[in-house]
PDB file of C-alpha atoms in Angstrom:
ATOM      1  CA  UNK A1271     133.936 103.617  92.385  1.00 76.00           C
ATOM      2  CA  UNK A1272     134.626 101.442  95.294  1.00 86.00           C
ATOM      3  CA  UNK A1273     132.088 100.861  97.891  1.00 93.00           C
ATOM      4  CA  UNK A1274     131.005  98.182 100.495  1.00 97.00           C
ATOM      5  CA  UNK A1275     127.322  98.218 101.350  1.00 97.00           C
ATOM      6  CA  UNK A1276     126.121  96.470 105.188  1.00 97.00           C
ATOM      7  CA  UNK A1277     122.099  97.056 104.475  1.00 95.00           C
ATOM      8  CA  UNK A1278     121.811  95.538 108.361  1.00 97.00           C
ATOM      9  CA  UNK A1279     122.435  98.465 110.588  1.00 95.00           C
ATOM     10  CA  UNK A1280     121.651  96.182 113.625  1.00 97.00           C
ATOM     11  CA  UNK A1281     120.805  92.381 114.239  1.00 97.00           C
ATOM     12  CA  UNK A1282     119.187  90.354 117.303  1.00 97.00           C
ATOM     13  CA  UNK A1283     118.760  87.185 117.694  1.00 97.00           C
ATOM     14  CA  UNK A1284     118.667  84.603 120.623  1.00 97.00           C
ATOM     15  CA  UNK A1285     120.808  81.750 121.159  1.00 97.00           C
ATOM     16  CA  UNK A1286     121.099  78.679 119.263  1.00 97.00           C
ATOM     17  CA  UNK A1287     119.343  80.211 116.343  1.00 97.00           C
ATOM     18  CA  UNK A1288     121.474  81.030 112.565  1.00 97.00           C
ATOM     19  CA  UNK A1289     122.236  84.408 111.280  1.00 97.00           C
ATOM     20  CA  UNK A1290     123.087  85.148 107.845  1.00 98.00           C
ATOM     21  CA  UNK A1291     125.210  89.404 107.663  1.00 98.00           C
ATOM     22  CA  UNK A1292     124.572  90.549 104.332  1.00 98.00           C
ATOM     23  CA  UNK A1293     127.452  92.405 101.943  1.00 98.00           C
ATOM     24  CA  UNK A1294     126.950  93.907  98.956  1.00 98.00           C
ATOM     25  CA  UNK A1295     130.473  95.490  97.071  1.00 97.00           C
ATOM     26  CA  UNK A1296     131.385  97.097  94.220  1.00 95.00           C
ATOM     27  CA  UNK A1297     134.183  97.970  92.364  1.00 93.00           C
ATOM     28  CA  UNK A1298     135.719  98.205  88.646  1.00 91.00           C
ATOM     29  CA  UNK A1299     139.160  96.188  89.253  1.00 90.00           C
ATOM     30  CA  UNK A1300     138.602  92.684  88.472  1.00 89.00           C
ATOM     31  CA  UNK A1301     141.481  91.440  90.753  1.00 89.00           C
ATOM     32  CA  UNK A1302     139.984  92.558  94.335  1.00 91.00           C
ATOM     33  CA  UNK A1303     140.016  90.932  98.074  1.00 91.00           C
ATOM     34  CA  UNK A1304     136.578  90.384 100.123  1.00 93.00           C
ATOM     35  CA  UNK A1305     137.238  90.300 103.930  1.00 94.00           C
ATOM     36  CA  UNK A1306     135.375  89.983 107.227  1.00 96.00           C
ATOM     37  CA  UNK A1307     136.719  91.545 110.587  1.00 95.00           C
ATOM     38  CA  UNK A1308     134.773  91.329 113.642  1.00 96.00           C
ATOM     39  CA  UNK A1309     134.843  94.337 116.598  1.00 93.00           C
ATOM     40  CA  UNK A1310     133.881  92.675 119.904  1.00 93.00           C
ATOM     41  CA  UNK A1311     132.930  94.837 122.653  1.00 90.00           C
ATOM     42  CA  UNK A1312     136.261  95.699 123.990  1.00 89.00           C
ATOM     43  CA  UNK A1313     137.223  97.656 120.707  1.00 88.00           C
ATOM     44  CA  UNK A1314     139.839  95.184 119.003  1.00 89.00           C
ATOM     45  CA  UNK A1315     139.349  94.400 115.288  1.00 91.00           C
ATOM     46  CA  UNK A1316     139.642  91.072 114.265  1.00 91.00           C
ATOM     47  CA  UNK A1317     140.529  89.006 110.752  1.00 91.00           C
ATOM     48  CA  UNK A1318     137.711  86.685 110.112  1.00 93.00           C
ATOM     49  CA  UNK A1319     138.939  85.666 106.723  1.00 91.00           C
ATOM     50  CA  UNK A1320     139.869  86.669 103.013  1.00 90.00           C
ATOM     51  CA  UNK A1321     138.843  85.845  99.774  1.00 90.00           C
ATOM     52  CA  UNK A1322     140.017  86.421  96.372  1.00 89.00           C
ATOM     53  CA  UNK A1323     138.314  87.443  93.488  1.00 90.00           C
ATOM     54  CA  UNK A1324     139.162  84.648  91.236  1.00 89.00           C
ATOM     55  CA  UNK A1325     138.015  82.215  94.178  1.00 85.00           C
ATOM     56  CA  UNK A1326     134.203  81.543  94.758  1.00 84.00           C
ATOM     57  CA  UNK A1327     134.298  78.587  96.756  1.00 83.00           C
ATOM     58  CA  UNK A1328     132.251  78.896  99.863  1.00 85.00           C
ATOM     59  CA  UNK A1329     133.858  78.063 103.073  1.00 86.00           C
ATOM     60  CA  UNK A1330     132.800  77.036 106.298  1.00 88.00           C
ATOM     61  CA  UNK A1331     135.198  77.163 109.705  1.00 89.00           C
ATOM     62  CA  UNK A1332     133.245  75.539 112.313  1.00 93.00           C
ATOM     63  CA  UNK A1333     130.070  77.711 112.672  1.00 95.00           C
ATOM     64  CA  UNK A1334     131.334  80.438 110.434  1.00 95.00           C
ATOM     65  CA  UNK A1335     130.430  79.769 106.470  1.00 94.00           C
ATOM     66  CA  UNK A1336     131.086  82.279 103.841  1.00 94.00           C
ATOM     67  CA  UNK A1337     128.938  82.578 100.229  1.00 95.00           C
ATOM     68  CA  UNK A1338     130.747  84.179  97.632  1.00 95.00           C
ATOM     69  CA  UNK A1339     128.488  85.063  94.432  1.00 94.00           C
ATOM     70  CA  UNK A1340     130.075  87.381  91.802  1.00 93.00           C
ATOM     71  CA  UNK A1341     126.933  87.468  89.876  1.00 93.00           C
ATOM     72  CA  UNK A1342     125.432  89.330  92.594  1.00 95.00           C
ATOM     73  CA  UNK A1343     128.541  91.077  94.004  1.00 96.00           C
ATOM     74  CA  UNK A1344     127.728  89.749  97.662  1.00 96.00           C
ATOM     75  CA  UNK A1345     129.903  88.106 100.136  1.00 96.00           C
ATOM     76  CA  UNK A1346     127.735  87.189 102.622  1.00 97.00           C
ATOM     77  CA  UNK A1347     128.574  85.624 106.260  1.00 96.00           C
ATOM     78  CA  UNK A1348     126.257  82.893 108.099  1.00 97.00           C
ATOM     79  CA  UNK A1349     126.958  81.961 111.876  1.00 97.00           C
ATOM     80  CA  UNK A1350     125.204  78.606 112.300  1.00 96.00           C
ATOM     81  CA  UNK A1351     124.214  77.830 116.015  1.00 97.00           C
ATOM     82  CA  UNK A1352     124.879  81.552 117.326  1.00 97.00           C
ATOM     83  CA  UNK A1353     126.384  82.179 121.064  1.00 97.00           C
ATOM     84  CA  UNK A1354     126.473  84.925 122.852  1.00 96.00           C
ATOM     85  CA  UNK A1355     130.340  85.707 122.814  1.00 96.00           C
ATOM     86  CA  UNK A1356     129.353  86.112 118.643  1.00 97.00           C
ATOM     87  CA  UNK A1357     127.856  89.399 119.976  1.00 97.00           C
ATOM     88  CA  UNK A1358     129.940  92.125 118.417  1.00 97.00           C
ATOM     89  CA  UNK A1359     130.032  94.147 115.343  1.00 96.00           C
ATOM     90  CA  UNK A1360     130.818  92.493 111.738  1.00 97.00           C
ATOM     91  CA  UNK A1361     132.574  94.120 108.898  1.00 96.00           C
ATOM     92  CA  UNK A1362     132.840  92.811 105.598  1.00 97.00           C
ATOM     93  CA  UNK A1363     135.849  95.354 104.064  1.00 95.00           C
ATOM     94  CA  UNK A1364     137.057  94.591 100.162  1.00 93.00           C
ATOM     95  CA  UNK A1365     140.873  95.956  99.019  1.00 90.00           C
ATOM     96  CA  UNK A1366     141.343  96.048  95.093  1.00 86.00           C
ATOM     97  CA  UNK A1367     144.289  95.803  92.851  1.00 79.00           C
ATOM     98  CA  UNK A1368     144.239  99.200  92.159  1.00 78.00           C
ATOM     99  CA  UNK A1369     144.947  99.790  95.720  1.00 77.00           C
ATOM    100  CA  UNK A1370     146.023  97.403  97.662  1.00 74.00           C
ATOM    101  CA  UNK A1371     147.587  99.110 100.675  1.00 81.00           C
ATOM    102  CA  UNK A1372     143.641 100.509 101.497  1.00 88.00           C
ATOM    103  CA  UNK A1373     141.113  98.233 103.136  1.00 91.00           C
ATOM    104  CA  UNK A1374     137.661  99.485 102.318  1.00 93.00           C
ATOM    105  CA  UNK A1375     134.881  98.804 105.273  1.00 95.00           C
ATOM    106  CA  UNK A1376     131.324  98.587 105.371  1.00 96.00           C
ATOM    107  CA  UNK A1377     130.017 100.367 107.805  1.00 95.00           C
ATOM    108  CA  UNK A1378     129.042  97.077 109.681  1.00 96.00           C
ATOM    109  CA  UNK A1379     126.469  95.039 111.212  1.00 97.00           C
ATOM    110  CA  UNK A1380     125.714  94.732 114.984  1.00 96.00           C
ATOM    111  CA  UNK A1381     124.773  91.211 116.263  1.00 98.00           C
ATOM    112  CA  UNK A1382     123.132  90.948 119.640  1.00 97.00           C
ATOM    113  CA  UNK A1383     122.817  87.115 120.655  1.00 97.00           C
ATOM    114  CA  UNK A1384     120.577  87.182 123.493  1.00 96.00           C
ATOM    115  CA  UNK A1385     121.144  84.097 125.911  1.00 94.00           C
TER     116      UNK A1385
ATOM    117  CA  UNK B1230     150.835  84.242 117.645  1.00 73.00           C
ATOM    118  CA  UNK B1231     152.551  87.136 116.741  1.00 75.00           C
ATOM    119  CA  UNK B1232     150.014  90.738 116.766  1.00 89.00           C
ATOM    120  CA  UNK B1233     150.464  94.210 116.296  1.00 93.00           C
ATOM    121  CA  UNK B1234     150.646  96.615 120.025  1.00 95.00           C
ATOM    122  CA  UNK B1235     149.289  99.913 120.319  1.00 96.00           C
ATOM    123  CA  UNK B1236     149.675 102.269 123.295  1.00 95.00           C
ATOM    124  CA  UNK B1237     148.322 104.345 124.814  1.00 96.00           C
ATOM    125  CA  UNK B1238     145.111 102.250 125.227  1.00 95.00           C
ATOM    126  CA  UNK B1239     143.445 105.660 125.567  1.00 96.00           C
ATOM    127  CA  UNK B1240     144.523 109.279 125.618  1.00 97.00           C
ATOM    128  CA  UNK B1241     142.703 111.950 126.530  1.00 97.00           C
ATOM    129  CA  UNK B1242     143.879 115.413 125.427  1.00 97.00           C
ATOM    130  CA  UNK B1243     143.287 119.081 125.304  1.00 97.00           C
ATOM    131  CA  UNK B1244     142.330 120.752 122.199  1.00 97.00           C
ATOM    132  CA  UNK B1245     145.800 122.162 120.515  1.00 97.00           C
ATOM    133  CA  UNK B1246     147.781 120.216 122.113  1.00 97.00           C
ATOM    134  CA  UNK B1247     149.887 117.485 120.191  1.00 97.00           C
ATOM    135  CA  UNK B1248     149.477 113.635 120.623  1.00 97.00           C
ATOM    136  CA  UNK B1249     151.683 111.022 119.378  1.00 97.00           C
ATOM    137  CA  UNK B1250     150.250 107.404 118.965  1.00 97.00           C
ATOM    138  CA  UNK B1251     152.838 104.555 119.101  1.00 97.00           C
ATOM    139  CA  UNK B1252     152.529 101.449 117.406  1.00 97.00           C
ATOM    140  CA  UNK B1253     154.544  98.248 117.398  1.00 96.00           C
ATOM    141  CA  UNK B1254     153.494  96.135 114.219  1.00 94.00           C
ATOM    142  CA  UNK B1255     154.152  92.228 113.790  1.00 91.00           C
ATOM    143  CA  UNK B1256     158.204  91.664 113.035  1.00 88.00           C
ATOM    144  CA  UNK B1257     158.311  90.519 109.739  1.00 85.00           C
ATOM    145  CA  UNK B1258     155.789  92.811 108.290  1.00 89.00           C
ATOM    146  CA  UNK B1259     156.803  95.441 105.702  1.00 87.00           C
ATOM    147  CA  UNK B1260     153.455  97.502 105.197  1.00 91.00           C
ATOM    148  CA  UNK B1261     152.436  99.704 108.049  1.00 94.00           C
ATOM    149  CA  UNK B1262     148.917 101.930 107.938  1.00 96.00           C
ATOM    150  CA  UNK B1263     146.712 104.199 109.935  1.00 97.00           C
ATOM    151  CA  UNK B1264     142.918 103.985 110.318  1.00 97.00           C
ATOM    152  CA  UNK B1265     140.508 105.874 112.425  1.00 97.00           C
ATOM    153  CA  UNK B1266     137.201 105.415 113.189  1.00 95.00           C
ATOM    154  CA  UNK B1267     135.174 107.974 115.051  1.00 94.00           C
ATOM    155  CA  UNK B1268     132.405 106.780 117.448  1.00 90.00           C
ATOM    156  CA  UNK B1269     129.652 104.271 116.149  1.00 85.00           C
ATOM    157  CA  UNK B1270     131.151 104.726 112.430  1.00 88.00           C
ATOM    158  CA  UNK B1271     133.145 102.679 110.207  1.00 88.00           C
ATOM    159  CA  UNK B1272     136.653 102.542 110.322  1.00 94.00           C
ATOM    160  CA  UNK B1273     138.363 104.923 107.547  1.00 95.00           C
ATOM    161  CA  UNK B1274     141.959 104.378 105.655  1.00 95.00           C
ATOM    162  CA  UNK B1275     144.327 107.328 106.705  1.00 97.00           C
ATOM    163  CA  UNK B1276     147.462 106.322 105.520  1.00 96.00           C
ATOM    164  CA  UNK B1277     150.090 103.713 104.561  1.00 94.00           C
ATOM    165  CA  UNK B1278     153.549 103.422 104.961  1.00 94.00           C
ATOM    166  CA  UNK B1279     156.319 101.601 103.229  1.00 90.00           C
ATOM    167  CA  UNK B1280     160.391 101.542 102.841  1.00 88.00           C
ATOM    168  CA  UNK B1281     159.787 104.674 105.339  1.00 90.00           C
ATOM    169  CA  UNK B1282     158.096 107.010 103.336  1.00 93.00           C
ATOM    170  CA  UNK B1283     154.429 107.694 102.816  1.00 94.00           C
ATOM    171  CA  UNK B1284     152.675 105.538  99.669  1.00 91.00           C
ATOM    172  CA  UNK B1285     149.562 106.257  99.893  1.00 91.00           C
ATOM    173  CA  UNK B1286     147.072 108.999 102.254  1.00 93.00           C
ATOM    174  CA  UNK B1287     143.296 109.933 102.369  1.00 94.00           C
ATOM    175  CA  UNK B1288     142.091 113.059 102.326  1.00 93.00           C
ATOM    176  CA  UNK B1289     141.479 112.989 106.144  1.00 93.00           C
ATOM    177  CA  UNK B1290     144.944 112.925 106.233  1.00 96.00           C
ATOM    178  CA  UNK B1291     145.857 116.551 106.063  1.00 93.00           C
ATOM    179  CA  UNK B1292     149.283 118.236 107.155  1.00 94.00           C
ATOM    180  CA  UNK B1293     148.248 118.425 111.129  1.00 95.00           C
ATOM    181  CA  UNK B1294     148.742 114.296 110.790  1.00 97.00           C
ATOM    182  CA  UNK B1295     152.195 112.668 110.000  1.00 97.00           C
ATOM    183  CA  UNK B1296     153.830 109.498 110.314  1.00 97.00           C
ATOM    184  CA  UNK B1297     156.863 107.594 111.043  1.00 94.00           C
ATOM    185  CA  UNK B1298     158.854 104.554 112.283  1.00 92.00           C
ATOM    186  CA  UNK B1299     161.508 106.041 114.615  1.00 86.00           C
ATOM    187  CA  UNK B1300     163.191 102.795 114.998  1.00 86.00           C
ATOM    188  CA  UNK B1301     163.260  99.080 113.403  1.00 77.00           C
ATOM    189  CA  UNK B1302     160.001  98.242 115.533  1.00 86.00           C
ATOM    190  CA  UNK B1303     157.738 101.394 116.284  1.00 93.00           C
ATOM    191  CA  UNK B1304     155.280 103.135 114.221  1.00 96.00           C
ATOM    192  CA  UNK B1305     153.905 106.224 114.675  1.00 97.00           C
ATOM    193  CA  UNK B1306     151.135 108.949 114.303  1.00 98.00           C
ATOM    194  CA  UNK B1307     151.528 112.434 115.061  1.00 97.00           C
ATOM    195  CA  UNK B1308     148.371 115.019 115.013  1.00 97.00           C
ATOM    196  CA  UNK B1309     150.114 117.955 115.220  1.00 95.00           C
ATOM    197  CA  UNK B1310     146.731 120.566 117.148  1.00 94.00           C
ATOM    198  CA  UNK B1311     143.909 118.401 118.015  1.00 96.00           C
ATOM    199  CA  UNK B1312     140.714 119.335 117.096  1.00 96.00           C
ATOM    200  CA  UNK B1313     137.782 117.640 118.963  1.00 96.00           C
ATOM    201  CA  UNK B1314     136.589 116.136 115.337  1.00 95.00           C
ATOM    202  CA  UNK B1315     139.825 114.188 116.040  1.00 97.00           C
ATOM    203  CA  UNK B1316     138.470 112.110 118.329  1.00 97.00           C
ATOM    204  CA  UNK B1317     138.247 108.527 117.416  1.00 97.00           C
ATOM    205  CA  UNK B1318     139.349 104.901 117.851  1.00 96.00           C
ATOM    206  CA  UNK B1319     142.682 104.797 115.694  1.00 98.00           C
ATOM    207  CA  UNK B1320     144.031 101.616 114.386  1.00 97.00           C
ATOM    208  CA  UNK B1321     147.438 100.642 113.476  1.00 97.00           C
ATOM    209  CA  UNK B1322     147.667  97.605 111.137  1.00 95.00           C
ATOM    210  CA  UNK B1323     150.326  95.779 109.272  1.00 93.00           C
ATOM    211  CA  UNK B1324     150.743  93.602 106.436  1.00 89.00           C
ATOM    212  CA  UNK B1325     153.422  91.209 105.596  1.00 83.00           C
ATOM    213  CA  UNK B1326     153.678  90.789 101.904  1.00 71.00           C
ATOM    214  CA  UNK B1327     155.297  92.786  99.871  1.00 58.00           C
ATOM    215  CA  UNK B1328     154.442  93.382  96.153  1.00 51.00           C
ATOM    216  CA  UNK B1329     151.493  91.271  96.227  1.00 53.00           C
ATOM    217  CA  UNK B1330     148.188  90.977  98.388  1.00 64.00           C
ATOM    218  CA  UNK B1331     148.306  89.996 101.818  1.00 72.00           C
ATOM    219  CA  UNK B1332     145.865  90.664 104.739  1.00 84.00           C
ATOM    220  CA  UNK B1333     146.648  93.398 107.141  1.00 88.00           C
ATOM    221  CA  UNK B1334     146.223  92.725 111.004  1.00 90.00           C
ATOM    222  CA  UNK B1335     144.764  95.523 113.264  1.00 93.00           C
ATOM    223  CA  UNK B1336     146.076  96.413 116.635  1.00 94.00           C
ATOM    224  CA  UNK B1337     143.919  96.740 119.466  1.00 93.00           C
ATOM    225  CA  UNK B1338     143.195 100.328 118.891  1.00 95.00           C
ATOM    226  CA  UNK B1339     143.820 103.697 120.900  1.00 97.00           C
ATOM    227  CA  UNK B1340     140.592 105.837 122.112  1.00 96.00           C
ATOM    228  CA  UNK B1341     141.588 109.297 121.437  1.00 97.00           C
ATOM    229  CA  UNK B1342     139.642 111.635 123.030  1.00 97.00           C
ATOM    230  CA  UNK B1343     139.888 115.601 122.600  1.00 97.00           C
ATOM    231  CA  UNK B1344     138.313 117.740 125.093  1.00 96.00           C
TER     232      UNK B1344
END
């Protein structure tokens, strides 16, 4: 079975300080994709970044880092220096090779940076 | 940077009555899908589309709902007798490469609301 797991329903935190959104996956194909997507306020959902399953480099853009560990199935996101326009809702979404076409969300994390 | 158009923004419609959903995904992009995602809940696969015909649906995708791409640039969704469980935030996406993995970009979304 396929399956994306967001244990944080809901995060605050103020300004300035680091986050770390937890994802947990699962799945039998060992060819898959890990993404993130973020839902701001106004509705939109957008491509954070992918990942491959043969790739567990971490990566960092700017304040955004990534930690990829298959031993624990978790592709977990960090925001270093949160702002407030970081307020939105994450979701970390995984499509396999037995399905491609089909992204597979979490049911995602709400972030509240308060100023 | 090229990104996918939805419209309306938001319809509101009476139970029964038919809605169409229009879509205009980015150019070169071959792979075409439908998600929804009701209120406050994660956003669910509905259907993808490719070489215009169907490849793969969920079983939320039942006979009221169909698809297609009138033309060489819209996509479309077509819920045949709303039901007020169809209201939602749908998403159009679209992905660009064929025959292997590639990561699909979301529209803005349409608010769907049955009354």
């Amino acid at each position: 079975a396929q399956k994306v797991t967001q244990a944080q329903t809901e995060i605050s935190v103020v300004e300035k300080e680091d986050v770390t959104l937890d994802c947990v996956y699962e799945t039998r194909d060992t060819t898959y994709y890990l993404f993130w997507y973020k839902q701001p306020p106004s509705g939109e959902l957008v491509f954070l970044i992918r990942r491959n399953s043969f790739d567990e480099q971490n990566e960092i853009s700017g304040r955004y880092s990534w930690n990829f560990q298959k031993s624990t199935s978790s592709f977990n996101f960090t925001i270093t220096a949160s702002q407030v326009v970081d307020s939105a809702v994450y979701f970390c979404a995984l499509t396999q090779k037995t399905s491609y076409d089909k992204v597979i969300f979490g049911p995602g994390t709400s972030l509240s940076v308060i100023p | 940077e090229p990104e996918v158009t939805q419209t309306p923004s938001h319809q509101v419609t009476q139970m029964g009555q038919e809605v169409i959903l229009r879509c205009v995904p980015i150019s070169n992009h071959l792979y075409f899908y439908w998600y929804r995602q009701i209120l406050g809940q994660k956003v669910e696969f509905l259907v993808s589309f490719y070489n215009n015909e169907i490849s793969e649906k969920s079983e939320i995708f039942d006979d009221q709902f169909s698809v297609e791409r009138p033309d060489g640039s819209n996509f479309t969704l077509k819920i045949r007798s709303t039901k007020l469980e169809d209201s939602a935030m749908y998403f159009c996406a679209s992905r660009e490469v064929p025959g292997t993995h590639g990561t699909q970009y979301f529209g803005p979304g349409t608010r769907l609301t049955v009354l």
